[in-house]
mmCIF file with all atom_site columns, C-alpha atoms and ligand atoms in Angstrom:
data_model
loop_
_atom_site.group_PDB
_atom_site.id
_atom_site.type_symbol
_atom_site.label_atom_id
_atom_site.label_alt_id
_atom_site.label_comp_id
_atom_site.label_asym_id
_atom_site.label_entity_id
_atom_site.label_seq_id
_atom_site.pdbx_PDB_ins_code
_atom_site.Cartn_x
_atom_site.Cartn_y
_atom_site.Cartn_z
_atom_site.occupancy
_atom_site.B_iso_or_equiv
_atom_site.pdbx_formal_charge
_atom_site.auth_seq_id
_atom_site.auth_comp_id
_atom_site.auth_asym_id
_atom_site.auth_atom_id
_atom_site.pdbx_PDB_model_num
ATOM   1   C  CA  . MET A 1 1   ? 4.106   13.519  -4.324  1.00 0.00 ? 1   MET A CA  1
ATOM   2   C  CA  . SER A 1 2   ? 5.457   13.609  -0.728  1.00 0.00 ? 2   SER A CA  1
ATOM   3   C  CA  . VAL A 1 3   ? 7.044   11.380  1.545   1.00 0.00 ? 3   VAL A CA  1
ATOM   4   C  CA  . LYS A 1 4   ? 5.722   10.978  4.696   1.00 0.00 ? 4   LYS A CA  1
ATOM   5   C  CA  . ILE A 1 5   ? 6.574   8.869   7.620   1.00 0.00 ? 5   ILE A CA  1
ATOM   6   C  CA  . ALA A 1 6   ? 4.514   7.078   10.135  1.00 0.00 ? 6   ALA A CA  1
ATOM   7   C  CA  . PRO A 1 7   ? 6.872   5.074   12.600  1.00 0.00 ? 7   PRO A CA  1
ATOM   8   C  CA  . SER A 1 8   ? 5.569   2.449   14.297  1.00 0.00 ? 8   SER A CA  1
ATOM   9   C  CA  . ILE A 1 9   ? 5.550   2.722   18.302  1.00 0.00 ? 9   ILE A CA  1
ATOM   10  C  CA  . LEU A 1 10  ? 5.586   -0.865  18.554  1.00 0.00 ? 10  LEU A CA  1
ATOM   11  C  CA  . SER A 1 11  ? 8.803   -0.934  18.850  1.00 0.00 ? 11  SER A CA  1
ATOM   12  C  CA  . ALA A 1 12  ? 8.752   2.256   21.258  1.00 0.00 ? 12  ALA A CA  1
ATOM   13  C  CA  . ASP A 1 13  ? 9.900   1.336   24.751  1.00 0.00 ? 13  ASP A CA  1
ATOM   14  C  CA  . PHE A 1 14  ? 6.309   0.309   26.448  1.00 0.00 ? 14  PHE A CA  1
ATOM   15  C  CA  . ALA A 1 15  ? 7.419   1.612   29.895  1.00 0.00 ? 15  ALA A CA  1
ATOM   16  C  CA  . GLU A 1 16  ? 7.797   4.984   28.238  1.00 0.00 ? 16  GLU A CA  1
ATOM   17  C  CA  . LEU A 1 17  ? 5.754   4.974   25.774  1.00 0.00 ? 17  LEU A CA  1
ATOM   18  C  CA  . GLY A 1 18  ? 4.849   8.669   26.001  1.00 0.00 ? 18  GLY A CA  1
ATOM   19  C  CA  . THR A 1 19  ? 8.387   10.158  25.391  1.00 0.00 ? 19  THR A CA  1
ATOM   20  C  CA  . GLY A 1 20  ? 8.304   7.546   22.669  1.00 0.00 ? 20  GLY A CA  1
ATOM   21  C  CA  . VAL A 1 21  ? 5.928   9.051   20.915  1.00 0.00 ? 21  VAL A CA  1
ATOM   22  C  CA  . GLU A 1 22  ? 7.051   12.471  21.265  1.00 0.00 ? 22  GLU A CA  1
ATOM   23  C  CA  . ALA A 1 23  ? 10.437  11.704  19.626  1.00 0.00 ? 23  ALA A CA  1
ATOM   24  C  CA  . ILE A 1 24  ? 8.697   11.205  16.653  1.00 0.00 ? 24  ILE A CA  1
ATOM   25  C  CA  . ALA A 1 25  ? 7.067   14.562  16.567  1.00 0.00 ? 25  ALA A CA  1
ATOM   26  C  CA  . THR A 1 26  ? 8.212   15.414  13.356  1.00 0.00 ? 26  THR A CA  1
ATOM   27  C  CA  . ALA A 1 27  ? 6.836   12.470  11.463  1.00 0.00 ? 27  ALA A CA  1
ATOM   28  C  CA  . ASP A 1 28  ? 3.811   12.728  9.537   1.00 0.00 ? 28  ASP A CA  1
ATOM   29  C  CA  . TYR A 1 29  ? 1.810   9.987   11.335  1.00 0.00 ? 29  TYR A CA  1
ATOM   30  C  CA  . VAL A 1 30  ? 2.000   7.955   14.542  1.00 0.00 ? 30  VAL A CA  1
ATOM   31  C  CA  . HIS A 1 31  ? 1.245   4.257   13.491  1.00 0.00 ? 31  HIS A CA  1
ATOM   32  C  CA  . PHE A 1 32  ? -0.907  2.138   15.705  1.00 0.00 ? 32  PHE A CA  1
ATOM   33  C  CA  . ASP A 1 33  ? -0.219  -1.356  15.302  1.00 0.00 ? 33  ASP A CA  1
ATOM   34  C  CA  . VAL A 1 34  ? -3.095  -3.927  17.123  1.00 0.00 ? 34  VAL A CA  1
ATOM   35  C  CA  . MET A 1 35  ? -2.813  -7.458  17.290  1.00 0.00 ? 35  MET A CA  1
ATOM   36  C  CA  . ASP A 1 36  ? -5.530  -9.674  18.336  1.00 0.00 ? 36  ASP A CA  1
ATOM   37  C  CA  . GLY A 1 37  ? -3.596  -12.978 18.859  1.00 0.00 ? 37  GLY A CA  1
ATOM   38  C  CA  . CYS A 1 38  ? -5.732  -14.381 16.082  1.00 0.00 ? 38  CYS A CA  1
ATOM   39  C  CA  . PHE A 1 39  ? -5.314  -12.758 12.720  1.00 0.00 ? 39  PHE A CA  1
ATOM   40  C  CA  . VAL A 1 40  ? -1.631  -12.578 13.568  1.00 0.00 ? 40  VAL A CA  1
ATOM   41  C  CA  . PRO A 1 41  ? 0.489   -14.840 16.101  1.00 0.00 ? 41  PRO A CA  1
ATOM   42  C  CA  . ASN A 1 42  ? 0.860   -12.070 18.415  1.00 0.00 ? 42  ASN A CA  1
ATOM   43  C  CA  . ILE A 1 43  ? -0.969  -9.418  21.017  1.00 0.00 ? 43  ILE A CA  1
ATOM   44  C  CA  . SER A 1 44  ? -0.244  -5.546  21.086  1.00 0.00 ? 44  SER A CA  1
ATOM   45  C  CA  . ILE A 1 45  ? -1.928  -2.331  22.278  1.00 0.00 ? 45  ILE A CA  1
ATOM   46  C  CA  . GLY A 1 46  ? -5.275  -1.262  22.132  1.00 0.00 ? 46  GLY A CA  1
ATOM   47  C  CA  . ILE A 1 47  ? -8.075  1.153   23.147  1.00 0.00 ? 47  ILE A CA  1
ATOM   48  C  CA  . PRO A 1 48  ? -6.938  2.433   26.415  1.00 0.00 ? 48  PRO A CA  1
ATOM   49  C  CA  . VAL A 1 49  ? -3.572  2.643   25.574  1.00 0.00 ? 49  VAL A CA  1
ATOM   50  C  CA  . LEU A 1 50  ? -4.743  4.855   21.755  1.00 0.00 ? 50  LEU A CA  1
ATOM   51  C  CA  . GLN A 1 51  ? -6.758  7.072   24.701  1.00 0.00 ? 51  GLN A CA  1
ATOM   52  C  CA  . SER A 1 52  ? -3.689  7.960   26.424  1.00 0.00 ? 52  SER A CA  1
ATOM   53  C  CA  . ILE A 1 53  ? -1.497  8.618   23.337  1.00 0.00 ? 53  ILE A CA  1
ATOM   54  C  CA  . ARG A 1 54  ? -4.126  10.721  22.107  1.00 0.00 ? 54  ARG A CA  1
ATOM   55  C  CA  . LYS A 1 55  ? -3.266  13.455  24.482  1.00 0.00 ? 55  LYS A CA  1
ATOM   56  C  CA  . ARG A 1 56  ? 0.466   13.335  24.419  1.00 0.00 ? 56  ARG A CA  1
ATOM   57  C  CA  . THR A 1 57  ? 0.832   13.864  20.343  1.00 0.00 ? 57  THR A CA  1
ATOM   58  C  CA  . ALA A 1 58  ? -0.791  16.043  17.930  1.00 0.00 ? 58  ALA A CA  1
ATOM   59  C  CA  . LEU A 1 59  ? 0.067   14.419  14.941  1.00 0.00 ? 59  LEU A CA  1
ATOM   60  C  CA  . PRO A 1 60  ? -3.072  12.103  13.122  1.00 0.00 ? 60  PRO A CA  1
ATOM   61  C  CA  . ILE A 1 61  ? -2.752  8.641   14.535  1.00 0.00 ? 61  ILE A CA  1
ATOM   62  C  CA  . ASP A 1 62  ? -2.745  5.670   11.809  1.00 0.00 ? 62  ASP A CA  1
ATOM   63  C  CA  . VAL A 1 63  ? -4.545  2.628   13.769  1.00 0.00 ? 63  VAL A CA  1
ATOM   64  C  CA  . HIS A 1 64  ? -3.972  -0.638  11.804  1.00 0.00 ? 64  HIS A CA  1
ATOM   65  C  CA  . LEU A 1 65  ? -5.807  -3.339  12.540  1.00 0.00 ? 65  LEU A CA  1
ATOM   66  C  CA  . MET A 1 66  ? -4.696  -6.518  12.938  1.00 0.00 ? 66  MET A CA  1
ATOM   67  C  CA  . ILE A 1 67  ? -7.640  -8.375  14.316  1.00 0.00 ? 67  ILE A CA  1
ATOM   68  C  CA  . VAL A 1 68  ? -10.300 -10.566 12.932  1.00 0.00 ? 68  VAL A CA  1
ATOM   69  C  CA  . GLN A 1 69  ? -13.174 -8.881  12.272  1.00 0.00 ? 69  GLN A CA  1
ATOM   70  C  CA  . PRO A 1 70  ? -12.177 -5.940  12.155  1.00 0.00 ? 70  PRO A CA  1
ATOM   71  C  CA  . GLU A 1 71  ? -16.207 -4.492  11.613  1.00 0.00 ? 71  GLU A CA  1
ATOM   72  C  CA  . ARG A 1 72  ? -17.152 -5.082  15.332  1.00 0.00 ? 72  ARG A CA  1
ATOM   73  C  CA  . TYR A 1 73  ? -14.645 -2.562  17.021  1.00 0.00 ? 73  TYR A CA  1
ATOM   74  C  CA  . VAL A 1 74  ? -13.806 0.605   14.967  1.00 0.00 ? 74  VAL A CA  1
ATOM   75  C  CA  . ASP A 1 75  ? -16.315 3.097   16.743  1.00 0.00 ? 75  ASP A CA  1
ATOM   76  C  CA  . GLN A 1 76  ? -14.788 2.038   19.305  1.00 0.00 ? 76  GLN A CA  1
ATOM   77  C  CA  . PHE A 1 77  ? -10.745 3.217   17.564  1.00 0.00 ? 77  PHE A CA  1
ATOM   78  C  CA  . CYS A 1 78  ? -12.344 6.002   16.064  1.00 0.00 ? 78  CYS A CA  1
ATOM   79  C  CA  . ASP A 1 79  ? -13.887 7.363   19.422  1.00 0.00 ? 79  ASP A CA  1
ATOM   80  C  CA  . ALA A 1 80  ? -10.161 6.136   21.612  1.00 0.00 ? 80  ALA A CA  1
ATOM   81  C  CA  . GLY A 1 81  ? -8.588  9.150   19.074  1.00 0.00 ? 81  GLY A CA  1
ATOM   82  C  CA  . ALA A 1 82  ? -7.207  7.225   15.744  1.00 0.00 ? 82  ALA A CA  1
ATOM   83  C  CA  . ASP A 1 83  ? -8.035  9.696   12.835  1.00 0.00 ? 83  ASP A CA  1
ATOM   84  C  CA  . LEU A 1 84  ? -7.011  6.691   9.899   1.00 0.00 ? 84  LEU A CA  1
ATOM   85  C  CA  . VAL A 1 85  ? -8.251  3.036   10.189  1.00 0.00 ? 85  VAL A CA  1
ATOM   86  C  CA  . THR A 1 86  ? -7.004  0.014   7.898   1.00 0.00 ? 86  THR A CA  1
ATOM   87  C  CA  . CYS A 1 87  ? -8.847  -2.892  8.398   1.00 0.00 ? 87  CYS A CA  1
ATOM   88  C  CA  . HIS A 1 88  ? -7.239  -6.063  6.628   1.00 0.00 ? 88  HIS A CA  1
ATOM   89  C  CA  . VAL A 1 89  ? -9.389  -7.797  3.451   1.00 0.00 ? 89  VAL A CA  1
ATOM   90  C  CA  . GLU A 1 90  ? -8.340  -11.435 5.041   1.00 0.00 ? 90  GLU A CA  1
ATOM   91  C  CA  . ALA A 1 91  ? -9.886  -10.426 8.126   1.00 0.00 ? 91  ALA A CA  1
ATOM   92  C  CA  . ASP A 1 92  ? -13.718 -10.813 6.923   1.00 0.00 ? 92  ASP A CA  1
ATOM   93  C  CA  . THR A 1 93  ? -16.261 -11.112 4.788   1.00 0.00 ? 93  THR A CA  1
ATOM   94  C  CA  . PRO A 1 94  ? -15.895 -8.479  1.943   1.00 0.00 ? 94  PRO A CA  1
ATOM   95  C  CA  . GLU A 1 95  ? -19.669 -7.054  2.869   1.00 0.00 ? 95  GLU A CA  1
ATOM   96  C  CA  . LYS A 1 96  ? -18.269 -6.946  6.529   1.00 0.00 ? 96  LYS A CA  1
ATOM   97  C  CA  . ILE A 1 97  ? -14.842 -5.330  5.364   1.00 0.00 ? 97  ILE A CA  1
ATOM   98  C  CA  . HIS A 1 98  ? -17.107 -2.582  3.179   1.00 0.00 ? 98  HIS A CA  1
ATOM   99  C  CA  . LEU A 1 99  ? -19.192 -2.010  6.604   1.00 0.00 ? 99  LEU A CA  1
ATOM   100 C  CA  . ALA A 1 100 ? -16.707 -0.757  8.144   1.00 0.00 ? 100 ALA A CA  1
ATOM   101 C  CA  . LEU A 1 101 ? -14.611 1.198   5.807   1.00 0.00 ? 101 LEU A CA  1
ATOM   102 C  CA  . ASP A 1 102 ? -18.376 3.036   5.735   1.00 0.00 ? 102 ASP A CA  1
ATOM   103 C  CA  . LYS A 1 103 ? -18.116 2.871   10.023  1.00 0.00 ? 103 LYS A CA  1
ATOM   104 C  CA  . ILE A 1 104 ? -14.983 4.536   10.249  1.00 0.00 ? 104 ILE A CA  1
ATOM   105 C  CA  . HIS A 1 105 ? -16.107 7.341   7.626   1.00 0.00 ? 105 HIS A CA  1
ATOM   106 C  CA  . ALA A 1 106 ? -19.286 7.695   8.974   1.00 0.00 ? 106 ALA A CA  1
ATOM   107 C  CA  . LYS A 1 107 ? -16.962 8.925   12.137  1.00 0.00 ? 107 LYS A CA  1
ATOM   108 C  CA  . GLY A 1 108 ? -15.352 11.483  10.372  1.00 0.00 ? 108 GLY A CA  1
ATOM   109 C  CA  . LYS A 1 109 ? -12.455 9.682   10.225  1.00 0.00 ? 109 LYS A CA  1
ATOM   110 C  CA  . LYS A 1 110 ? -10.108 8.181   7.183   1.00 0.00 ? 110 LYS A CA  1
ATOM   111 C  CA  . ALA A 1 111 ? -10.314 4.668   6.300   1.00 0.00 ? 111 ALA A CA  1
ATOM   112 C  CA  . GLY A 1 112 ? -8.457  1.415   4.289   1.00 0.00 ? 112 GLY A CA  1
ATOM   113 C  CA  . VAL A 1 113 ? -7.830  -1.558  3.292   1.00 0.00 ? 113 VAL A CA  1
ATOM   114 C  CA  . VAL A 1 114 ? -4.473  -3.840  3.883   1.00 0.00 ? 114 VAL A CA  1
ATOM   115 C  CA  . LEU A 1 115 ? -2.949  -6.704  2.010   1.00 0.00 ? 115 LEU A CA  1
ATOM   116 C  CA  . LYS A 1 116 ? -1.161  -9.368  3.792   1.00 0.00 ? 116 LYS A CA  1
ATOM   117 C  CA  . PRO A 1 117 ? 1.885   -10.524 1.369   1.00 0.00 ? 117 PRO A CA  1
ATOM   118 C  CA  . ASN A 1 118 ? 0.247   -13.626 0.013   1.00 0.00 ? 118 ASN A CA  1
ATOM   119 C  CA  . THR A 1 119 ? -2.677  -11.100 -1.226  1.00 0.00 ? 119 THR A CA  1
ATOM   120 C  CA  . ARG A 1 120 ? -2.808  -9.588  -4.889  1.00 0.00 ? 120 ARG A CA  1
ATOM   121 C  CA  . ALA A 1 121 ? -2.861  -6.547  -5.810  1.00 0.00 ? 121 ALA A CA  1
ATOM   122 C  CA  . GLU A 1 122 ? -5.985  -6.887  -7.623  1.00 0.00 ? 122 GLU A CA  1
ATOM   123 C  CA  . ALA A 1 123 ? -8.144  -7.694  -4.127  1.00 0.00 ? 123 ALA A CA  1
ATOM   124 C  CA  . VAL A 1 124 ? -7.815  -3.444  -3.116  1.00 0.00 ? 124 VAL A CA  1
ATOM   125 C  CA  . LEU A 1 125 ? -10.196 -3.360  -6.371  1.00 0.00 ? 125 LEU A CA  1
ATOM   126 C  CA  . PRO A 1 126 ? -13.865 -3.992  -5.202  1.00 0.00 ? 126 PRO A CA  1
ATOM   127 C  CA  . PHE A 1 127 ? -12.579 -1.698  -1.742  1.00 0.00 ? 127 PHE A CA  1
ATOM   128 C  CA  . LEU A 1 128 ? -10.563 1.153   -3.350  1.00 0.00 ? 128 LEU A CA  1
ATOM   129 C  CA  . ASP A 1 129 ? -13.044 4.079   -4.383  1.00 0.00 ? 129 ASP A CA  1
ATOM   130 C  CA  . LYS A 1 130 ? -13.829 4.166   -0.717  1.00 0.00 ? 130 LYS A CA  1
ATOM   131 C  CA  . CYS A 1 131 ? -9.981  4.501   0.153   1.00 0.00 ? 131 CYS A CA  1
ATOM   132 C  CA  . ASP A 1 132 ? -8.787  7.202   1.371   1.00 0.00 ? 132 ASP A CA  1
ATOM   133 C  CA  . ILE A 1 133 ? -5.467  4.558   2.186   1.00 0.00 ? 133 ILE A CA  1
ATOM   134 C  CA  . VAL A 1 134 ? -4.026  1.710   0.862   1.00 0.00 ? 134 VAL A CA  1
ATOM   135 C  CA  . LEU A 1 135 ? -1.513  0.054   2.780   1.00 0.00 ? 135 LEU A CA  1
ATOM   136 C  CA  . VAL A 1 136 ? 0.489   -2.936  2.048   1.00 0.00 ? 136 VAL A CA  1
ATOM   137 C  CA  . MET A 1 137 ? 2.314   -4.596  3.978   1.00 0.00 ? 137 MET A CA  1
ATOM   138 C  CA  . THR A 1 138 ? 6.318   -6.172  3.134   1.00 0.00 ? 138 THR A CA  1
ATOM   139 C  CA  . VAL A 1 139 ? 6.442   -8.526  6.134   1.00 0.00 ? 139 VAL A CA  1
ATOM   140 C  CA  . GLU A 1 140 ? 3.936   -10.585 7.486   1.00 0.00 ? 140 GLU A CA  1
ATOM   141 C  CA  . PRO A 1 141 ? 2.408   -9.171  10.340  1.00 0.00 ? 141 PRO A CA  1
ATOM   142 C  CA  . GLY A 1 142 ? 3.014   -9.711  13.642  1.00 0.00 ? 142 GLY A CA  1
ATOM   143 C  CA  . PHE A 1 143 ? 6.347   -8.570  14.803  1.00 0.00 ? 143 PHE A CA  1
ATOM   144 C  CA  . GLY A 1 144 ? 8.318   -5.334  14.288  1.00 0.00 ? 144 GLY A CA  1
ATOM   145 C  CA  . GLY A 1 145 ? 11.688  -6.391  12.813  1.00 0.00 ? 145 GLY A CA  1
ATOM   146 C  CA  . GLN A 1 146 ? 11.518  -8.828  10.159  1.00 0.00 ? 146 GLN A CA  1
ATOM   147 C  CA  . LYS A 1 147 ? 13.393  -8.669  6.991   1.00 0.00 ? 147 LYS A CA  1
ATOM   148 C  CA  . PHE A 1 148 ? 11.993  -6.537  3.874   1.00 0.00 ? 148 PHE A CA  1
ATOM   149 C  CA  . MET A 1 149 ? 10.093  -8.578  1.076   1.00 0.00 ? 149 MET A CA  1
ATOM   150 C  CA  . ALA A 1 150 ? 11.259  -6.304  -1.681  1.00 0.00 ? 150 ALA A CA  1
ATOM   151 C  CA  . ASP A 1 151 ? 9.310   -8.871  -3.510  1.00 0.00 ? 151 ASP A CA  1
ATOM   152 C  CA  . MET A 1 152 ? 5.919   -6.622  -2.687  1.00 0.00 ? 152 MET A CA  1
ATOM   153 C  CA  . MET A 1 153 ? 7.329   -4.204  -5.033  1.00 0.00 ? 153 MET A CA  1
ATOM   154 C  CA  . PRO A 1 154 ? 5.697   -4.947  -8.279  1.00 0.00 ? 154 PRO A CA  1
ATOM   155 C  CA  . LYS A 1 155 ? 2.349   -5.077  -6.289  1.00 0.00 ? 155 LYS A CA  1
ATOM   156 C  CA  . VAL A 1 156 ? 3.298   -1.785  -4.886  1.00 0.00 ? 156 VAL A CA  1
ATOM   157 C  CA  . SER A 1 157 ? 3.108   -0.441  -8.180  1.00 0.00 ? 157 SER A CA  1
ATOM   158 C  CA  . ALA A 1 158 ? -0.203  -2.096  -9.564  1.00 0.00 ? 158 ALA A CA  1
ATOM   159 C  CA  . ILE A 1 159 ? -2.095  -0.726  -6.830  1.00 0.00 ? 159 ILE A CA  1
ATOM   160 C  CA  . ARG A 1 160 ? -0.479  2.968   -7.473  1.00 0.00 ? 160 ARG A CA  1
ATOM   161 C  CA  . ARG A 1 161 ? -1.197  2.806   -11.271 1.00 0.00 ? 161 ARG A CA  1
ATOM   162 C  CA  . TYR A 1 162 ? -4.983  1.760   -10.386 1.00 0.00 ? 162 TYR A CA  1
ATOM   163 C  CA  . ILE A 1 163 ? -4.977  5.212   -8.048  1.00 0.00 ? 163 ILE A CA  1
ATOM   164 C  CA  . ASP A 1 164 ? -3.205  6.696   -10.885 1.00 0.00 ? 164 ASP A CA  1
ATOM   165 C  CA  . GLU A 1 165 ? -5.302  5.932   -13.329 1.00 0.00 ? 165 GLU A CA  1
ATOM   166 C  CA  . ARG A 1 166 ? -8.767  6.142   -11.888 1.00 0.00 ? 166 ARG A CA  1
ATOM   167 C  CA  . ASN A 1 167 ? -7.276  9.837   -10.197 1.00 0.00 ? 167 ASN A CA  1
ATOM   168 C  CA  . LEU A 1 168 ? -8.387  8.744   -6.588  1.00 0.00 ? 168 LEU A CA  1
ATOM   169 C  CA  . ASP A 1 169 ? -7.236  10.625  -3.694  1.00 0.00 ? 169 ASP A CA  1
ATOM   170 C  CA  . CYS A 1 170 ? -6.080  7.980   -1.785  1.00 0.00 ? 170 CYS A CA  1
ATOM   171 C  CA  . GLU A 1 171 ? -2.446  7.132   -0.350  1.00 0.00 ? 171 GLU A CA  1
ATOM   172 C  CA  . LEU A 1 172 ? -0.630  4.141   -0.382  1.00 0.00 ? 172 LEU A CA  1
ATOM   173 C  CA  . GLU A 1 173 ? 1.138   2.819   2.612   1.00 0.00 ? 173 GLU A CA  1
ATOM   174 C  CA  . VAL A 1 174 ? 3.816   0.265   2.941   1.00 0.00 ? 174 VAL A CA  1
ATOM   175 C  CA  . ASP A 1 175 ? 5.072   -1.158  6.343   1.00 0.00 ? 175 ASP A CA  1
ATOM   176 C  CA  . GLY A 1 176 ? 7.519   -3.715  7.233   1.00 0.00 ? 176 GLY A CA  1
ATOM   177 C  CA  . GLY A 1 177 ? 11.230  -3.718  7.466   1.00 0.00 ? 177 GLY A CA  1
ATOM   178 C  CA  . VAL A 1 178 ? 11.575  0.010   6.052   1.00 0.00 ? 178 VAL A CA  1
ATOM   179 C  CA  . ASP A 1 179 ? 15.101  1.453   6.362   1.00 0.00 ? 179 ASP A CA  1
ATOM   180 C  CA  . ALA A 1 180 ? 17.272  3.860   5.231   1.00 0.00 ? 180 ALA A CA  1
ATOM   181 C  CA  . VAL A 1 181 ? 17.841  1.369   2.193   1.00 0.00 ? 181 VAL A CA  1
ATOM   182 C  CA  . THR A 1 182 ? 14.447  -0.464  1.467   1.00 0.00 ? 182 THR A CA  1
ATOM   183 C  CA  . CYS A 1 183 ? 12.872  3.269   2.057   1.00 0.00 ? 183 CYS A CA  1
ATOM   184 C  CA  . LYS A 1 184 ? 14.147  4.303   -1.949  1.00 0.00 ? 184 LYS A CA  1
ATOM   185 C  CA  . THR A 1 185 ? 12.941  1.179   -2.604  1.00 0.00 ? 185 THR A CA  1
ATOM   186 C  CA  . CYS A 1 186 ? 9.549   1.999   -1.818  1.00 0.00 ? 186 CYS A CA  1
ATOM   187 C  CA  . ILE A 1 187 ? 9.048   5.236   -2.746  1.00 0.00 ? 187 ILE A CA  1
ATOM   188 C  CA  . GLU A 1 188 ? 10.592  4.384   -6.462  1.00 0.00 ? 188 GLU A CA  1
ATOM   189 C  CA  . ALA A 1 189 ? 7.703   1.772   -6.401  1.00 0.00 ? 189 ALA A CA  1
ATOM   190 C  CA  . GLY A 1 190 ? 5.111   3.974   -5.408  1.00 0.00 ? 190 GLY A CA  1
ATOM   191 C  CA  . ALA A 1 191 ? 4.547   3.830   -1.611  1.00 0.00 ? 191 ALA A CA  1
ATOM   192 C  CA  . ASN A 1 192 ? 3.817   7.580   -0.362  1.00 0.00 ? 192 ASN A CA  1
ATOM   193 C  CA  . VAL A 1 193 ? 3.641   7.113   2.962   1.00 0.00 ? 193 VAL A CA  1
ATOM   194 C  CA  . LEU A 1 194 ? 6.467   5.095   5.125   1.00 0.00 ? 194 LEU A CA  1
ATOM   195 C  CA  . VAL A 1 195 ? 5.979   2.466   8.246   1.00 0.00 ? 195 VAL A CA  1
ATOM   196 C  CA  . ALA A 1 196 ? 9.146   2.368   10.273  1.00 0.00 ? 196 ALA A CA  1
ATOM   197 C  CA  . GLY A 1 197 ? 9.652   0.689   13.272  1.00 0.00 ? 197 GLY A CA  1
ATOM   198 C  CA  . SER A 1 198 ? 12.788  -0.811  14.243  1.00 0.00 ? 198 SER A CA  1
ATOM   199 C  CA  . ALA A 1 199 ? 14.734  1.607   12.276  1.00 0.00 ? 199 ALA A CA  1
ATOM   200 C  CA  . VAL A 1 200 ? 13.329  4.813   13.786  1.00 0.00 ? 200 VAL A CA  1
ATOM   201 C  CA  . TYR A 1 201 ? 13.161  3.307   17.532  1.00 0.00 ? 201 TYR A CA  1
ATOM   202 C  CA  . LYS A 1 202 ? 16.743  1.932   17.403  1.00 0.00 ? 202 LYS A CA  1
ATOM   203 C  CA  . ALA A 1 203 ? 18.174  5.211   15.927  1.00 0.00 ? 203 ALA A CA  1
ATOM   204 C  CA  . ALA A 1 204 ? 20.443  7.212   18.123  1.00 0.00 ? 204 ALA A CA  1
ATOM   205 C  CA  . ASN A 1 205 ? 19.278  10.118  16.707  1.00 0.00 ? 205 ASN A CA  1
ATOM   206 C  CA  . ILE A 1 206 ? 14.981  9.181   15.947  1.00 0.00 ? 206 ILE A CA  1
ATOM   207 C  CA  . PRO A 1 207 ? 14.329  13.379  13.743  1.00 0.00 ? 207 PRO A CA  1
ATOM   208 C  CA  . ALA A 1 208 ? 17.823  12.963  11.628  1.00 0.00 ? 208 ALA A CA  1
ATOM   209 C  CA  . LYS A 1 209 ? 16.085  8.977   11.150  1.00 0.00 ? 209 LYS A CA  1
ATOM   210 C  CA  . ILE A 1 210 ? 12.830  10.072  10.675  1.00 0.00 ? 210 ILE A CA  1
ATOM   211 C  CA  . LYS A 1 211 ? 14.581  12.671  7.352   1.00 0.00 ? 211 LYS A CA  1
ATOM   212 C  CA  . GLU A 1 212 ? 16.602  9.944   6.097   1.00 0.00 ? 212 GLU A CA  1
ATOM   213 C  CA  . LEU A 1 213 ? 13.691  7.713   5.326   1.00 0.00 ? 213 LEU A CA  1
ATOM   214 C  CA  . ARG A 1 214 ? 11.787  10.765  3.351   1.00 0.00 ? 214 ARG A CA  1
ATOM   215 C  CA  . GLY A 1 215 ? 14.204  9.371   0.694   1.00 0.00 ? 215 GLY A CA  1
HETATM 216 C  C1  . DX5 B 2 .   ? 4.130   -5.412  11.871  1.00 0.00 ? 1   DX5 B C1  1
HETATM 217 C  C2  . DX5 B 2 .   ? 3.778   -4.184  12.057  1.00 0.00 ? 1   DX5 B C2  1
HETATM 218 C  C3  . DX5 B 2 .   ? 4.132   -3.456  11.904  1.00 0.00 ? 1   DX5 B C3  1
HETATM 219 C  C4  . DX5 B 2 .   ? 5.902   -3.438  12.802  1.00 0.00 ? 1   DX5 B C4  1
HETATM 220 C  C5  . DX5 B 2 .   ? 7.189   -2.704  11.435  1.00 0.00 ? 1   DX5 B C5  1
HETATM 221 O  O1  . DX5 B 2 .   ? 2.995   -6.442  11.864  1.00 0.00 ? 1   DX5 B O1  1
HETATM 222 O  O2  . DX5 B 2 .   ? 2.651   -3.796  11.646  1.00 0.00 ? 1   DX5 B O2  1
HETATM 223 O  O3  . DX5 B 2 .   ? 3.589   -1.760  11.308  1.00 0.00 ? 1   DX5 B O3  1
HETATM 224 O  O4  . DX5 B 2 .   ? 5.538   -2.665  13.878  1.00 0.00 ? 1   DX5 B O4  1
HETATM 225 O  O5  . DX5 B 2 .   ? 7.886   -2.757  12.267  1.00 0.00 ? 1   DX5 B O5  1
HETATM 226 P  P1  . DX5 B 2 .   ? 9.531   -2.584  11.623  1.00 0.00 ? 1   DX5 B P1  1
HETATM 227 O  O6  . DX5 B 2 .   ? 9.716   -1.311  10.542  1.00 0.00 ? 1   DX5 B O6  1
HETATM 228 O  O7  . DX5 B 2 .   ? 10.420  -3.167  12.217  1.00 0.00 ? 1   DX5 B O7  1
HETATM 229 O  O8  . DX5 B 2 .   ? 9.415   -4.053  10.329  1.00 0.00 ? 1   DX5 B O8  1
HETATM 230 ZN ZN1 . ZN  B 3 .   ? 1.690   -1.868  11.081  1.00 0.00 ? 2   ZN  B ZN1 1
#
């Protein structure tokens, strides 16, 4: 399976965001981190920024919603240009998370769930049949530049097994602390989409770094 790279623009210079998005044109997705100051202790970017970014890239935009009750906002993120929207399973009741996934699909977009580090692999099972992607956090969500949690790899492997056993068309993404070393660990564990913020945006040569992260 080919490895896809999703640079997180959270690590880009927000004053030069258009340039920052164009700099990752050789990647596979643009990873767009939305934080509400409630689900996570940080506030980032939202709908108007997504609309602006949409005009500057042909890449699919992967919107990672770190917000409480994401079902309230998924339609607006789809309309603003998201191609793929992921919601944390911890962010609402299972019924509301199902509703969020259904709303994203009704907009013709891809949908998925995200697990925080303390959430067990089994938590994806009620949603797996309707997921186009599952995202496993390899740091506590909220900030770029944190240390990779290698102890999340058994969870990645367990979810890879769930997907393969069921023969599902579902991607498996990891997010947090992915660099030129830890990318290999993630790929070995079964991830096929790697989010990388600081590793990409701190690189002197961004296209070369994106290539290196493919493992
Ligand atoms: C963290 C975000 C990540 C973050 C990754 O809450 O979801 O996408 O930007 O940044 P790095 O790659 O620097 O850990
Ligand atoms: Zn993210």
